[in-house]
Amino acid sequence: MPSPAPTVAELAERFSLGVRGDATARIRGVGTLANAGKDQLAFLANPRYRGQLDDSTAAAVVMRAADAEGFGGTALVAEDPYTAFAKIAAVFEVVPVRQPGVHPMADIHADAVVDPAAHVGAFSSIGAGSRVEAGAFVGPGCIVGENCVIGAGSELLARVTLVTRVRLGQRVRIHPGAVIGADGFGLAMDAGRWIKVPQLGGVVIGDDCEIGANTCIDRGAIEDTVLEEDVRLDNLIQVGHNVRIGAHTAMAGCVAIAGSARIGRYCMIAGGAGIAGHLEICDRVVVTAMSLVSSSIREPGEYSSGTGLMDNRSWRRNAARFRQLDRMARQLRDQEPKDDTQ
Amino acid sequence: MPSPAPTVAELAERFSLGVRGDATARIRGVGTLANAGKDQLAFLANPRYRGQLDDSTAAAVVMRAADAEGFGGTALVAEDPYTAFAKIAAVFEVVPVRQPGVHPMADIHADAVVDPAAHVGAFSSIGAGSRVEAGAFVGPGCIVGENCVIGAGSELLARVTLVTRVRLGQRVRIHPGAVIGADGFGLAMDAGRWIKVPQLGGVVIGDDCEIGANTCIDRGAIEDTVLEEDVRLDNLIQVGHNVRIGAHTAMAGCVAIAGSARIGRYCMIAGGAGIAGHLEICDRVVVTAMSLVSSSIREPGEYSSGTGLMDNRSWRRNAARFRQLDRMARQLRDQEPKDDTQ
Amino acid sequence: MPSPAPTVAELAERFSLGVRGDATARIRGVGTLANAGKDQLAFLANPRYRGQLDDSTAAAVVMRAADAEGFGGTALVAEDPYTAFAKIAAVFEVVPVRQPGVHPMADIHADAVVDPAAHVGAFSSIGAGSRVEAGAFVGPGCIVGENCVIGAGSELLARVTLVTRVRLGQRVRIHPGAVIGADGFGLAMDAGRWIKVPQLGGVVIGDDCEIGANTCIDRGAIEDTVLEEDVRLDNLIQVGHNVRIGAHTAMAGCVAIAGSARIGRYCMIAGGAGIAGHLEICDRVVVTAMSLVSSSIREPGEYSSGTGLMDNRSWRRNAARFRQLDRMARQLRDQEPKDDTQ
C-alpha cells in the first residue's frame, strides 16, 4: 500500500514508468484531462482528446512518449497509457470492507456449504448441493440454485441468479441482474405444439471472467455452456446454450449469441452484434457494432455488416434502390464487353 | 416412470419409434453424438453433424430412416429425431422435488390467496388481490404485485416480477429476471415536457407459454397485452404495450416488439429482430436474425433485411457506395433503351 | 379530485378542451376507439385508426378539430388529443395507497437515512451512506448500495438495484430489474490479460426521469454518467459509462449507447438503435429503429441506416450484389462522359 498521496516519482517507480517534468508533485486522486484538479492524475490514450492536453490542470498526465514531446506539464510516460492509468487508479479506489459471514436474513439450504471466510448477504438464498468457497462474496438478493460452485474470491455483487449446475472459477465477478444457467431455448414441434427439450447441462465459467448487469448465459442442453478464463462480457448480453467463448475475449453490451456457436480467444465483439448458432469464429476476430455473423469466420481480422447512417430522406432513396440491386447488377453485367476469358 | 435404465426396445415401444441394430442395449442417460458414452443415447437431426455419426460411441442414436441406411450402430428411427429425443431425454431429467407451502421468509398480503398446494419461496412477496393456484410454484425472490393470477401448475422460477394485473394461464413457465406487467412506454409531450399516459391495462398470458430470463412484457395502455397459448419467448426480449402474439409463435433472444403490433400464430422470429408498432404480421411468418419489420406482412414466408458480413475493408468500400445507390440507379436508368412500353 | 363520473362538460372545462355534441354524458372510464363502452371516453390521435371512429360506441372521443368535422357523436376537441387523453385518463387511474414506513423484513444500514415519510418495502436493503428522502417509495426487493440518494417523491417500483454513488433527483421513476450504477465496462490489456479500470464515478439522474424495466445505466469511470431532467428510457436499454443524455430526450426499448457518447436535448431514439462511443448528437435528432449512429450528428433531423425488409429470396439476391457494389460503381463511373468540369 503506497502512501495516500504518492509523488509522481513514487508512482513512476512502482509502475515502471518514465517521468518528464516535476516528479515531486503529490497525487491525491485521478481525474479527466478536461477537469482534473491540481493534485490529480489524468491520462491521454485516445487521440480524440489530445486537444485537451495543453489546457489540462492535472498535476500529471500519463501518456505515450510521442505525446510527451513538447508537453509543458508533468508526464508519466507509458507504452500503454490506458493500462498504466488503470493500475494507478486502483491505488485510489475505495472499496467497501466486506465481512465474512452469513446475514441473518439469508436462507442457506441444509445441504449447501458456505466457507466461514465467505460472505452471504441479506435476502440471498443458497440451494442444495451448492458451495461458496473462501473469500467469495454473495451480495444481497442473490439466488443460487442447486449444485452450483462459487469459486474462491468470486463476487456476485447483488441480485445475481445462478439457476442450477453453474460452476464459477476463481475471482469471477458478476454484476446485478445477471442470470446464469437458465434453461437453454430448446423446443421441438410435436403435433402442432411446442415441447420442451430438457436442458441437462450446466455452465462453466473460468477464472477472472466478468459478467455484466442483466446479462444471460443459458445452461447447455446436454453438455455445458463454457466461458474460458478472462472472458469479459458487458451488460444485457445473451449467450445461448452450449456456446463456447475462448479465453480473453471481450464483448460489449447487447451482443446476442445463438446456441452452439464457438468463439475463439482474444476476440472483440462490439455492441449489439449478433452471432448465429452452430458456427465457429477463430481467434482474434473483431466484429464491429451491430454486425451479424451468419457463417463461420476462419481468418483473424475485422468484420462488418450493415450500412452507414444517412439523413432519412437520402436513406429512403438509397434503400429503395437496394431492392433493385440485383436487377441493376444484371443490367451492368449485360453491358460488359464479352470475351472468352470471362 | 420407466426403469432407470430402459432398453432400446423399451424406448422404441414407449415412443413409437423404429429400431435398427441391437435393441437390448440399456440406456442410462443422453449425450452428444461426439461425446456420448457407451450407455448413453445421442441424436442426429442437424445434417451439419452427420460427419460425427460414424465415430460416435453412443449406445444408440435417434435419427431419420434415411440416415440409418448403412449405419453400423444401433438406431432409433424417428420421423422427427429432435422431437423424439426431447421426449426420451425427459426420462432422464432429474427435477428437484418442490414441497407445497409458504416459506417463513415470504411476505403474503392479507388480501392475497395462496392455494395450499402451491409453493411460495423465500424472499417472495404476493400483493393484494393476487391468487396463486394449486400446483403453482413461486420460486425465491419473486415479486407479485396487485391483482395478479398465477394459474395452476405455472412456475416463476426465481426473481420474477409480475407488476400488476398480470394473469397467467396454466403451466406457464417464467425464467429469472423477467418483468411482466410494467408500465407501457406511453408518453405525451405537453408544453415542452413529457407527461405519462396512464397504463390502465394488464397482461394476459395463455396456457403453456414460456418467458425467458430478463424478458420484459409491458402491460397495456387501455386494453391488455396478450400472449395466446404456447407462445415461447427466449431471453432479453422486449414486448411493448398492447402487443398481441398468436399461439405457438416462438421468438429467439433479444427481439424487440414495439407497441400495438399484432403477430400471428406459428411465427418464428429469429434473434435480435425488431418489429415496429401498430402493424400486423400474418400466421406462419419467419423473420431472420436482426431483420427489421417496419410494415405489415400479409403473406406467410421468410423475410429479411440487412446486408451480409464482409471483411471490414470490403465492407467500407461497398457501404460507401450504398450512399450513392440512388444516383447509380438513375444513371443506369438513363442508359436504358427508351421505348413506348415503359 | 373530480367526481368519479364527471360529465363531458366538466372534463372540457377542467382540461380546457372544446366540445361538440352531448356535453352532459357522464364518463366512468376510458377505452379504445374500437371497444369503449357507452360510459367510456376514447381518443383518436393516430390517423391509422380513423376508420374506427364512426363505429365507436364511446360516450365521447377526444380528437382534433379537423377530425370532429362531420362526426356524429360527442367530441372533446383538442389540439393534441393524445396529450389531452393522457391527462383525462389519469383521473380514472387507481393507484395503490402507499404507507410510509420501513417493512420489518427490510435491511437498513446503520449509516443510512430513511425519511419517516418514505416507504421501504420487504426484502429491500439500503446501504451505508445512502439517503431516502420524503415521499420516496422503495418497493420490495430493491437493493440500494453505498452512498446513493433517492430524491423526494422518487419511486423504485420493485427489484431495482442502485449499485453505488447513484443520485436520483425528485420524482424519478424506475421500473423493476433496472440496474443503475454498475461498473462501467472499462478494461485494459496487460501482458495478454485484461485488467479492470476502476470505475470511480457515479450516476446522476435528473428530476422527472423514467427508467424502464431491466435497463442498465453504468456509473462513470472518473466523472459521472448523467441524465438531465425529464429523460425517458424504455426497457432493456444499455447506457455505458460517462454517457450524457440531454433533457427531454426519449428512447424506446433495446437501445444501446456506448461509453462517453453525448446526446442532446429533445432527441427521440427509436427501438434497437445503437450509438457508438465518444461522439456527440445535437439537440432534436430523431434516429429510426435499429439504426447505428457511428459518428457525430451536428444537424437536427431524422437519421437512418440499414435496408428495408424483403422476402428472403429477393433479399438474398440483392444482398449478394451489395458485396459487388463498389465494383459496380467503378464500372458505372468508367462509363461517365469525361469532361474538364469534373
PDB file of C-alpha atoms in Angstrom, chain B residues 16-237:
ATOM      1  CA  SER B  16     -43.386 -45.449 -31.124  1.00  0.00           C
ATOM      2  CA  LEU B  17     -40.031 -45.491 -32.874  1.00  0.00           C
ATOM      3  CA  GLY B  18     -38.383 -47.976 -35.197  1.00  0.00           C
ATOM      4  CA  VAL B  19     -35.193 -49.819 -34.236  1.00  0.00           C
ATOM      5  CA  ARG B  20     -32.211 -50.967 -36.252  1.00  0.00           C
ATOM      6  CA  GLY B  21     -29.369 -52.865 -34.610  1.00  0.00           C
ATOM      7  CA  ASP B  22     -29.059 -54.045 -31.014  1.00  0.00           C
ATOM      8  CA  ALA B  23     -32.386 -53.413 -29.247  1.00  0.00           C
ATOM      9  CA  THR B  24     -31.205 -54.967 -25.960  1.00  0.00           C
ATOM     10  CA  ALA B  25     -28.703 -52.230 -25.079  1.00  0.00           C
ATOM     11  CA  ARG B  26     -29.547 -50.420 -21.827  1.00  0.00           C
ATOM     12  CA  ILE B  27     -29.655 -46.596 -21.857  1.00  0.00           C
ATOM     13  CA  ARG B  28     -28.634 -44.734 -18.704  1.00  0.00           C
ATOM     14  CA  GLY B  29     -28.611 -41.163 -19.986  1.00  0.00           C
ATOM     15  CA  VAL B  30     -28.189 -38.933 -23.018  1.00  0.00           C
ATOM     16  CA  GLY B  31     -25.138 -37.422 -24.664  1.00  0.00           C
ATOM     17  CA  THR B  32     -23.993 -35.604 -27.776  1.00  0.00           C
ATOM     18  CA  LEU B  33     -23.101 -37.506 -30.910  1.00  0.00           C
ATOM     19  CA  ALA B  34     -19.465 -36.537 -30.376  1.00  0.00           C
ATOM     20  CA  ASN B  35     -19.169 -37.445 -26.703  1.00  0.00           C
ATOM     21  CA  ALA B  36     -21.935 -39.849 -25.654  1.00  0.00           C
ATOM     22  CA  GLY B  37     -20.723 -42.776 -23.575  1.00  0.00           C
ATOM     23  CA  LYS B  38     -21.396 -46.454 -24.206  1.00  0.00           C
ATOM     24  CA  ASP B  39     -24.614 -46.429 -22.169  1.00  0.00           C
ATOM     25  CA  GLN B  40     -25.939 -43.128 -23.497  1.00  0.00           C
ATOM     26  CA  LEU B  41     -28.339 -42.160 -26.224  1.00  0.00           C
ATOM     27  CA  ALA B  42     -27.495 -39.481 -28.802  1.00  0.00           C
ATOM     28  CA  PHE B  43     -29.408 -37.979 -31.713  1.00  0.00           C
ATOM     29  CA  LEU B  44     -28.765 -36.753 -35.240  1.00  0.00           C
ATOM     30  CA  ALA B  45     -31.146 -34.079 -36.538  1.00  0.00           C
ATOM     31  CA  ASN B  46     -28.996 -31.265 -37.950  1.00  0.00           C
ATOM     32  CA  PRO B  47     -27.172 -32.521 -41.100  1.00  0.00           C
ATOM     33  CA  ARG B  48     -24.227 -30.338 -40.014  1.00  0.00           C
ATOM     34  CA  TYR B  49     -23.317 -33.033 -37.501  1.00  0.00           C
ATOM     35  CA  ARG B  50     -23.739 -36.068 -39.796  1.00  0.00           C
ATOM     36  CA  GLY B  51     -19.980 -36.481 -40.104  1.00  0.00           C
ATOM     37  CA  GLN B  52     -19.805 -37.314 -36.391  1.00  0.00           C
ATOM     38  CA  LEU B  53     -22.106 -40.308 -36.741  1.00  0.00           C
ATOM     39  CA  ASP B  54     -19.638 -42.998 -37.669  1.00  0.00           C
ATOM     40  CA  ASP B  55     -17.277 -42.182 -34.810  1.00  0.00           C
ATOM     41  CA  SER B  56     -19.982 -41.931 -32.192  1.00  0.00           C
ATOM     42  CA  THR B  57     -19.623 -44.246 -29.218  1.00  0.00           C
ATOM     43  CA  ALA B  58     -23.270 -43.787 -28.193  1.00  0.00           C
ATOM     44  CA  ALA B  59     -25.204 -46.925 -27.288  1.00  0.00           C
ATOM     45  CA  ALA B  60     -27.862 -45.838 -29.764  1.00  0.00           C
ATOM     46  CA  VAL B  61     -28.645 -42.811 -31.914  1.00  0.00           C
ATOM     47  CA  VAL B  62     -32.069 -41.335 -32.727  1.00  0.00           C
ATOM     48  CA  MET B  63     -32.131 -40.467 -36.437  1.00  0.00           C
ATOM     49  CA  ARG B  64     -34.207 -40.388 -39.600  1.00  0.00           C
ATOM     50  CA  ALA B  65     -34.644 -43.549 -41.644  1.00  0.00           C
ATOM     51  CA  ALA B  66     -32.537 -42.090 -44.436  1.00  0.00           C
ATOM     52  CA  ASP B  67     -29.623 -41.503 -42.055  1.00  0.00           C
ATOM     53  CA  ALA B  68     -29.970 -45.015 -40.647  1.00  0.00           C
ATOM     54  CA  GLU B  69     -29.268 -46.573 -44.047  1.00  0.00           C
ATOM     55  CA  GLY B  70     -25.872 -48.155 -43.814  1.00  0.00           C
ATOM     56  CA  PHE B  71     -25.310 -47.034 -40.192  1.00  0.00           C
ATOM     57  CA  GLY B  72     -23.374 -49.776 -38.371  1.00  0.00           C
ATOM     58  CA  GLY B  73     -24.580 -48.997 -34.833  1.00  0.00           C
ATOM     59  CA  THR B  74     -27.955 -49.064 -33.129  1.00  0.00           C
ATOM     60  CA  ALA B  75     -30.523 -46.606 -34.450  1.00  0.00           C
ATOM     61  CA  LEU B  76     -33.854 -45.473 -33.049  1.00  0.00           C
ATOM     62  CA  VAL B  77     -35.653 -44.362 -36.191  1.00  0.00           C
ATOM     63  CA  ALA B  78     -37.926 -41.330 -35.971  1.00  0.00           C
ATOM     64  CA  GLU B  79     -39.608 -39.037 -38.439  1.00  0.00           C
ATOM     65  CA  ASP B  80     -38.530 -36.105 -36.314  1.00  0.00           C
ATOM     66  CA  PRO B  81     -35.434 -37.183 -34.356  1.00  0.00           C
ATOM     67  CA  TYR B  82     -35.200 -33.942 -32.383  1.00  0.00           C
ATOM     68  CA  THR B  83     -38.742 -34.253 -31.081  1.00  0.00           C
ATOM     69  CA  ALA B  84     -38.238 -37.935 -30.272  1.00  0.00           C
ATOM     70  CA  PHE B  85     -35.012 -37.132 -28.458  1.00  0.00           C
ATOM     71  CA  ALA B  86     -36.716 -34.367 -26.472  1.00  0.00           C
ATOM     72  CA  LYS B  87     -39.250 -36.848 -25.174  1.00  0.00           C
ATOM     73  CA  ILE B  88     -36.686 -39.516 -24.321  1.00  0.00           C
ATOM     74  CA  ALA B  89     -34.340 -37.025 -22.632  1.00  0.00           C
ATOM     75  CA  ALA B  90     -37.161 -36.047 -20.272  1.00  0.00           C
ATOM     76  CA  VAL B  91     -36.998 -39.606 -18.905  1.00  0.00           C
ATOM     77  CA  PHE B  92     -33.510 -38.905 -17.609  1.00  0.00           C
ATOM     78  CA  GLU B  93     -34.098 -35.394 -16.277  1.00  0.00           C
ATOM     79  CA  VAL B  94     -33.753 -35.069 -12.501  1.00  0.00           C
ATOM     80  CA  VAL B  95     -36.142 -32.363 -11.313  1.00  0.00           C
ATOM     81  CA  PRO B  96     -35.822 -31.093  -7.729  1.00  0.00           C
ATOM     82  CA  VAL B  97     -38.807 -32.024  -5.587  1.00  0.00           C
ATOM     83  CA  ARG B  98     -40.916 -28.999  -4.683  1.00  0.00           C
ATOM     84  CA  GLN B  99     -42.881 -29.043  -1.476  1.00  0.00           C
ATOM     85  CA  PRO B 100     -46.113 -27.083  -1.289  1.00  0.00           C
ATOM     86  CA  GLY B 101     -46.235 -24.358   1.324  1.00  0.00           C
ATOM     87  CA  VAL B 102     -45.159 -20.821   2.004  1.00  0.00           C
ATOM     88  CA  HIS B 103     -41.586 -20.128   3.134  1.00  0.00           C
ATOM     89  CA  PRO B 104     -41.391 -18.393   6.541  1.00  0.00           C
ATOM     90  CA  MET B 105     -39.415 -15.570   4.904  1.00  0.00           C
ATOM     91  CA  ALA B 106     -42.100 -14.852   2.287  1.00  0.00           C
ATOM     92  CA  ASP B 107     -44.492 -11.911   2.535  1.00  0.00           C
ATOM     93  CA  ILE B 108     -48.095 -12.673   1.622  1.00  0.00           C
ATOM     94  CA  HIS B 109     -50.577  -9.796   1.660  1.00  0.00           C
ATOM     95  CA  ALA B 110     -53.668 -10.356   3.787  1.00  0.00           C
ATOM     96  CA  ASP B 111     -55.816  -9.969   0.671  1.00  0.00           C
ATOM     97  CA  ALA B 112     -53.845 -12.477  -1.415  1.00  0.00           C
ATOM     98  CA  VAL B 113     -54.827 -16.135  -1.803  1.00  0.00           C
ATOM     99  CA  VAL B 114     -52.225 -18.892  -1.976  1.00  0.00           C
ATOM    100  CA  ASP B 115     -53.574 -22.381  -2.607  1.00  0.00           C
ATOM    101  CA  PRO B 116     -52.335 -24.901  -0.012  1.00  0.00           C
ATOM    102  CA  ALA B 117     -50.976 -26.979  -2.902  1.00  0.00           C
ATOM    103  CA  ALA B 118     -48.863 -24.080  -4.205  1.00  0.00           C
ATOM    104  CA  HIS B 119     -45.301 -23.162  -3.234  1.00  0.00           C
ATOM    105  CA  VAL B 120     -44.027 -19.662  -2.414  1.00  0.00           C
ATOM    106  CA  GLY B 121     -40.294 -19.392  -1.793  1.00  0.00           C
ATOM    107  CA  ALA B 122     -38.058 -17.280   0.399  1.00  0.00           C
ATOM    108  CA  PHE B 123     -37.975 -13.501  -0.102  1.00  0.00           C
ATOM    109  CA  SER B 124     -41.023 -13.577  -2.344  1.00  0.00           C
ATOM    110  CA  SER B 125     -43.956 -11.269  -1.917  1.00  0.00           C
ATOM    111  CA  ILE B 126     -47.554 -11.652  -3.110  1.00  0.00           C
ATOM    112  CA  GLY B 127     -49.631  -8.473  -3.343  1.00  0.00           C
ATOM    113  CA  ALA B 128     -53.219  -7.584  -2.558  1.00  0.00           C
ATOM    114  CA  GLY B 129     -55.872  -9.229  -4.671  1.00  0.00           C
ATOM    115  CA  SER B 130     -53.458 -11.759  -6.197  1.00  0.00           C
ATOM    116  CA  ARG B 131     -54.029 -15.509  -6.361  1.00  0.00           C
ATOM    117  CA  VAL B 132     -51.599 -18.423  -6.604  1.00  0.00           C
ATOM    118  CA  GLU B 133     -53.398 -21.559  -7.783  1.00  0.00           C
ATOM    119  CA  ALA B 134     -52.857 -25.218  -6.973  1.00  0.00           C
ATOM    120  CA  GLY B 135     -49.570 -26.692  -8.054  1.00  0.00           C
ATOM    121  CA  ALA B 136     -48.123 -23.302  -8.933  1.00  0.00           C
ATOM    122  CA  PHE B 137     -44.518 -22.651  -7.967  1.00  0.00           C
ATOM    123  CA  VAL B 138     -43.272 -19.204  -6.993  1.00  0.00           C
ATOM    124  CA  GLY B 139     -39.530 -19.546  -6.512  1.00  0.00           C
ATOM    125  CA  PRO B 140     -37.314 -17.405  -4.286  1.00  0.00           C
ATOM    126  CA  GLY B 141     -37.056 -13.664  -4.746  1.00  0.00           C
ATOM    127  CA  CYS B 142     -40.233 -13.194  -6.801  1.00  0.00           C
ATOM    128  CA  ILE B 143     -42.354 -10.058  -6.506  1.00  0.00           C
ATOM    129  CA  VAL B 144     -46.004 -10.423  -7.435  1.00  0.00           C
ATOM    130  CA  GLY B 145     -47.893  -7.135  -7.265  1.00  0.00           C
ATOM    131  CA  GLU B 146     -51.596  -6.410  -7.059  1.00  0.00           C
ATOM    132  CA  ASN B 147     -54.382  -8.284  -8.810  1.00  0.00           C
ATOM    133  CA  CYS B 148     -52.326 -10.986 -10.484  1.00  0.00           C
ATOM    134  CA  VAL B 149     -53.237 -14.621 -11.112  1.00  0.00           C
ATOM    135  CA  ILE B 150     -50.702 -17.446 -11.294  1.00  0.00           C
ATOM    136  CA  GLY B 151     -52.571 -20.340 -12.877  1.00  0.00           C
ATOM    137  CA  ALA B 152     -52.397 -23.966 -11.834  1.00  0.00           C
ATOM    138  CA  GLY B 153     -49.046 -25.576 -12.472  1.00  0.00           C
ATOM    139  CA  SER B 154     -47.363 -22.344 -13.532  1.00  0.00           C
ATOM    140  CA  GLU B 155     -43.806 -21.653 -12.412  1.00  0.00           C
ATOM    141  CA  LEU B 156     -41.956 -18.441 -11.651  1.00  0.00           C
ATOM    142  CA  LEU B 157     -38.510 -19.966 -11.311  1.00  0.00           C
ATOM    143  CA  ALA B 158     -36.814 -17.267  -9.253  1.00  0.00           C
ATOM    144  CA  ARG B 159     -36.626 -13.483  -9.050  1.00  0.00           C
ATOM    145  CA  VAL B 160     -39.536 -12.951 -11.457  1.00  0.00           C
ATOM    146  CA  THR B 161     -41.615  -9.762 -11.190  1.00  0.00           C
ATOM    147  CA  LEU B 162     -45.297  -9.567 -12.062  1.00  0.00           C
ATOM    148  CA  VAL B 163     -46.037  -5.896 -11.591  1.00  0.00           C
ATOM    149  CA  THR B 164     -49.810  -5.581 -11.650  1.00  0.00           C
ATOM    150  CA  ARG B 165     -52.866  -7.021 -13.450  1.00  0.00           C
ATOM    151  CA  VAL B 166     -50.925  -9.970 -14.893  1.00  0.00           C
ATOM    152  CA  ARG B 167     -52.953 -13.134 -15.447  1.00  0.00           C
ATOM    153  CA  LEU B 168     -51.042 -16.315 -16.232  1.00  0.00           C
ATOM    154  CA  GLY B 169     -52.825 -19.386 -17.577  1.00  0.00           C
ATOM    155  CA  GLN B 170     -51.846 -22.908 -16.626  1.00  0.00           C
ATOM    156  CA  ARG B 171     -48.364 -24.399 -16.932  1.00  0.00           C
ATOM    157  CA  VAL B 172     -46.769 -21.059 -17.805  1.00  0.00           C
ATOM    158  CA  ARG B 173     -43.031 -21.073 -17.107  1.00  0.00           C
ATOM    159  CA  ILE B 174     -41.191 -17.810 -16.434  1.00  0.00           C
ATOM    160  CA  HIS B 175     -37.439 -17.601 -16.042  1.00  0.00           C
ATOM    161  CA  PRO B 176     -35.468 -15.418 -13.641  1.00  0.00           C
ATOM    162  CA  GLY B 177     -35.327 -11.699 -14.086  1.00  0.00           C
ATOM    163  CA  ALA B 178     -38.383 -11.472 -16.332  1.00  0.00           C
ATOM    164  CA  VAL B 179     -40.573  -8.434 -15.709  1.00  0.00           C
ATOM    165  CA  ILE B 180     -44.200  -8.809 -16.747  1.00  0.00           C
ATOM    166  CA  GLY B 181     -46.721  -6.018 -16.474  1.00  0.00           C
ATOM    167  CA  ALA B 182     -44.507  -2.959 -16.062  1.00  0.00           C
ATOM    168  CA  ASP B 183     -45.858   0.331 -17.384  1.00  0.00           C
ATOM    169  CA  GLY B 184     -46.044   0.538 -21.157  1.00  0.00           C
ATOM    170  CA  PHE B 185     -43.898   3.312 -22.621  1.00  0.00           C
ATOM    171  CA  GLY B 186     -46.667   5.852 -23.102  1.00  0.00           C
ATOM    172  CA  LEU B 187     -45.638   9.485 -23.187  1.00  0.00           C
ATOM    173  CA  ALA B 188     -47.209  12.643 -24.486  1.00  0.00           C
ATOM    174  CA  MET B 189     -45.489  15.995 -24.920  1.00  0.00           C
ATOM    175  CA  ASP B 190     -47.089  18.855 -23.026  1.00  0.00           C
ATOM    176  CA  ALA B 191     -45.597  22.333 -23.154  1.00  0.00           C
ATOM    177  CA  GLY B 192     -42.104  21.026 -23.745  1.00  0.00           C
ATOM    178  CA  ARG B 193     -42.159  18.293 -21.085  1.00  0.00           C
ATOM    179  CA  TRP B 194     -43.197  14.661 -21.175  1.00  0.00           C
ATOM    180  CA  ILE B 195     -46.275  13.583 -19.297  1.00  0.00           C
ATOM    181  CA  LYS B 196     -47.068   9.987 -18.574  1.00  0.00           C
ATOM    182  CA  VAL B 197     -50.014   8.274 -20.261  1.00  0.00           C
ATOM    183  CA  PRO B 198     -51.583   6.077 -17.569  1.00  0.00           C
ATOM    184  CA  GLN B 199     -51.193   2.379 -18.325  1.00  0.00           C
ATOM    185  CA  LEU B 200     -54.547   1.026 -17.241  1.00  0.00           C
ATOM    186  CA  GLY B 201     -54.481  -2.388 -18.918  1.00  0.00           C
ATOM    187  CA  GLY B 202     -52.889  -5.649 -17.887  1.00  0.00           C
ATOM    188  CA  VAL B 203     -51.130  -8.660 -19.401  1.00  0.00           C
ATOM    189  CA  VAL B 204     -52.790 -11.952 -20.259  1.00  0.00           C
ATOM    190  CA  ILE B 205     -50.550 -14.963 -20.878  1.00  0.00           C
ATOM    191  CA  GLY B 206     -52.095 -18.144 -22.232  1.00  0.00           C
ATOM    192  CA  ASP B 207     -51.537 -21.740 -21.153  1.00  0.00           C
ATOM    193  CA  ASP B 208     -48.146 -23.364 -21.780  1.00  0.00           C
ATOM    194  CA  CYS B 209     -46.308 -20.146 -22.609  1.00  0.00           C
ATOM    195  CA  GLU B 210     -42.659 -19.833 -21.692  1.00  0.00           C
ATOM    196  CA  ILE B 211     -40.943 -16.500 -20.980  1.00  0.00           C
ATOM    197  CA  GLY B 212     -37.156 -16.246 -20.955  1.00  0.00           C
ATOM    198  CA  ALA B 213     -34.756 -14.713 -18.475  1.00  0.00           C
ATOM    199  CA  ASN B 214     -34.788 -10.901 -18.229  1.00  0.00           C
ATOM    200  CA  THR B 215     -37.533 -10.641 -20.857  1.00  0.00           C
ATOM    201  CA  CYS B 216     -39.964  -7.737 -20.413  1.00  0.00           C
ATOM    202  CA  ILE B 217     -43.648  -7.688 -21.338  1.00  0.00           C
ATOM    203  CA  ASP B 218     -45.331  -4.361 -20.641  1.00  0.00           C
ATOM    204  CA  ARG B 219     -48.949  -4.083 -19.625  1.00  0.00           C
ATOM    205  CA  GLY B 220     -51.437  -2.427 -21.955  1.00  0.00           C
ATOM    206  CA  ALA B 221     -52.358   1.238 -22.011  1.00  0.00           C
ATOM    207  CA  ILE B 222     -56.113   0.654 -22.054  1.00  0.00           C
ATOM    208  CA  GLU B 223     -56.681  -2.958 -23.046  1.00  0.00           C
ATOM    209  CA  ASP B 224     -54.351  -5.875 -22.307  1.00  0.00           C
ATOM    210  CA  THR B 225     -51.127  -7.071 -23.827  1.00  0.00           C
ATOM    211  CA  VAL B 226     -51.842 -10.663 -24.872  1.00  0.00           C
ATOM    212  CA  LEU B 227     -49.855 -13.823 -25.482  1.00  0.00           C
ATOM    213  CA  GLU B 228     -52.053 -16.616 -26.757  1.00  0.00           C
ATOM    214  CA  GLU B 229     -51.322 -20.204 -25.715  1.00  0.00           C
ATOM    215  CA  ASP B 230     -47.977 -21.956 -26.252  1.00  0.00           C
ATOM    216  CA  VAL B 231     -46.013 -18.827 -27.142  1.00  0.00           C
ATOM    217  CA  ARG B 232     -42.305 -19.310 -26.496  1.00  0.00           C
ATOM    218  CA  LEU B 233     -40.071 -16.320 -25.801  1.00  0.00           C
ATOM    219  CA  ASP B 234     -36.347 -16.588 -25.237  1.00  0.00           C
ATOM    220  CA  ASN B 235     -34.258 -14.248 -23.060  1.00  0.00           C
ATOM    221  CA  LEU B 236     -33.959 -10.447 -23.127  1.00  0.00           C
ATOM    222  CA  ILE B 237     -36.973  -9.848 -25.366  1.00  0.00           C
TER     223      ILE B 237
END
